[in-house]
Tab-separated table of C-alpha atoms in Angstrom:
chain	number	residue	atom	x	y	z
A	239	MET	CA	116.023	172.512	158.494
A	240	ILE	CA	114.515	169.086	159.197
A	241	GLN	CA	111.204	170.136	157.593
A	242	SER	CA	112.838	171.207	154.354
A	243	THR	CA	115.066	168.101	154.289
A	244	ILE	CA	111.994	165.859	154.630
A	245	HIS	CA	110.004	167.916	152.134
A	246	TYR	CA	112.626	167.927	149.363
A	247	GLY	CA	113.773	164.423	150.261
A	248	LEU	CA	110.246	163.239	149.533
A	249	HIS	CA	110.008	165.395	146.393
A	250	PHE	CA	113.054	163.652	144.906
A	251	GLY	CA	113.130	160.403	146.840
A	252	LEU	CA	109.552	159.212	146.530
A	253	PRO	CA	109.499	159.307	142.682
A	254	LEU	CA	112.940	157.631	142.700
A	255	PHE	CA	111.652	154.854	144.969
A	256	ILE	CA	108.578	154.354	142.738
A	257	ALA	CA	110.724	154.314	139.586
A	258	LEU	CA	113.185	151.766	141.005
A	259	LEU	CA	110.430	149.582	142.434
A	260	PHE	CA	107.961	149.493	139.521
A	261	TYR	CA	109.951	150.588	136.461
A	262	ARG	CA	113.276	148.889	137.113
A	263	LYS	CA	114.171	148.410	133.447
A	264	ASN	CA	113.447	152.045	132.475
A	265	TRP	CA	113.789	153.635	135.915
A	266	LEU	CA	115.647	156.746	134.675
A	267	ARG	CA	112.985	157.530	132.098
A	268	ALA	CA	110.205	156.928	134.659
A	269	TYR	CA	111.984	159.056	137.231
A	270	GLY	CA	112.429	161.898	134.764
A	271	ILE	CA	108.752	161.837	133.798
A	272	MET	CA	107.682	161.831	137.418
A	273	LEU	CA	109.963	164.767	138.172
A	274	LEU	CA	108.025	166.726	135.548
A	275	ALA	CA	105.347	166.992	138.237
A	276	PHE	CA	107.385	169.877	139.649
A	277	LEU	CA	105.738	171.919	136.910
A	278	ILE	CA	102.599	172.173	139.071
A	279	ASP	CA	104.634	174.471	141.299
A	280	LEU	CA	104.345	177.124	138.601
A	281	ASP	CA	101.066	178.066	140.275
A	282	HIS	CA	103.165	179.535	143.108
A	283	LEU	CA	103.866	182.411	140.718
A	284	LEU	CA	100.236	183.483	141.162
A	285	ALA	CA	100.632	183.966	144.912
A	286	HIS	CA	101.927	186.992	146.747
A	287	PRO	CA	104.521	186.503	148.041
A	288	ILE	CA	105.591	183.813	145.614
A	289	PHE	CA	107.270	181.803	148.410
A	290	ASP	CA	106.202	181.754	152.026
A	291	SER	CA	107.822	179.099	154.175
A	292	ASN	CA	104.880	179.161	156.568
A	293	ARG	CA	102.184	178.651	153.932
A	294	CYS	CA	100.669	175.240	153.187
A	295	SER	CA	100.405	174.724	149.434
A	296	ILE	CA	97.491	172.305	149.694
A	297	ASN	CA	94.236	173.997	148.693
A	298	PHE	CA	96.013	177.392	148.533
A	299	HIS	CA	97.414	177.219	145.013
A	300	PRO	CA	95.104	176.242	142.111
A	301	LEU	CA	97.146	173.198	140.996
A	302	HIS	CA	97.341	172.039	144.632
A	303	SER	CA	93.558	172.325	145.215
A	304	TYR	CA	91.404	169.424	146.325
A	305	TYR	CA	89.744	169.401	142.880
A	306	ALA	CA	93.140	169.126	141.149
A	307	ILE	CA	94.201	166.361	143.517
A	308	ILE	CA	91.082	164.370	142.577
A	309	VAL	CA	92.036	164.739	138.897
A	310	TYR	CA	95.596	163.562	139.654
A	311	VAL	CA	94.303	160.451	141.376
A	312	LEU	CA	91.897	159.734	138.487
A	313	LEU	CA	94.813	160.079	136.057
A	314	LEU	CA	96.363	156.986	137.727
A	315	LEU	CA	93.756	154.813	136.000
A	316	PRO	CA	94.589	155.066	132.277
A	317	LYS	CA	98.003	153.634	131.506
A	318	PRO	CA	99.256	156.445	129.207
A	319	SER	CA	98.988	159.051	131.996
A	320	ARG	CA	100.063	156.823	134.896
A	321	LEU	CA	103.703	157.966	135.184
A	322	ILE	CA	102.930	161.688	135.262
A	323	ALA	CA	99.995	160.975	137.622
A	324	LEU	CA	102.349	159.060	139.925
A	325	GLY	CA	104.664	162.060	139.914
A	326	LEU	CA	101.780	164.432	140.663
A	327	VAL	CA	100.467	162.292	143.488
A	328	ALA	CA	103.957	161.888	144.938
A	329	HIS	CA	104.387	165.656	144.721
A	330	ILE	CA	101.138	166.214	146.594
A	331	ILE	CA	102.140	163.648	149.215
A	332	SER	CA	105.358	165.501	149.902
A	333	ASP	CA	103.461	168.797	150.112
A	334	VAL	CA	100.964	167.248	152.548
A	335	ALA	CA	103.874	166.013	154.673
A	336	ASP	CA	105.309	169.535	154.599
A	337	CYS	CA	101.991	170.970	155.758
A	338	CYS	CA	101.842	168.435	158.592
A	339	LEU	CA	105.291	169.509	159.752
A	340	MET	CA	104.296	173.184	159.981
């Protein structure tokens, strides 16, 4: 229960914190764009079973691989991709925290 609360709290709370801190004027738009990072969880559909509460997503699913994470970090550099990259990196941070709690 605590693990899932922390995991989903980070999934929704970390992008909200970033949006309110750095994009105060347009925080709702920034938050919405960062939440689009949930789309990387579509790679869970490739796994069998699709959901396993005892499986660490990091380096198991293709969009959660170390190579993908490097791309997400590099996407922080150009301004046009920064918001989605922030969402992706925040998503990975929450998944790493989940793995650490297993």
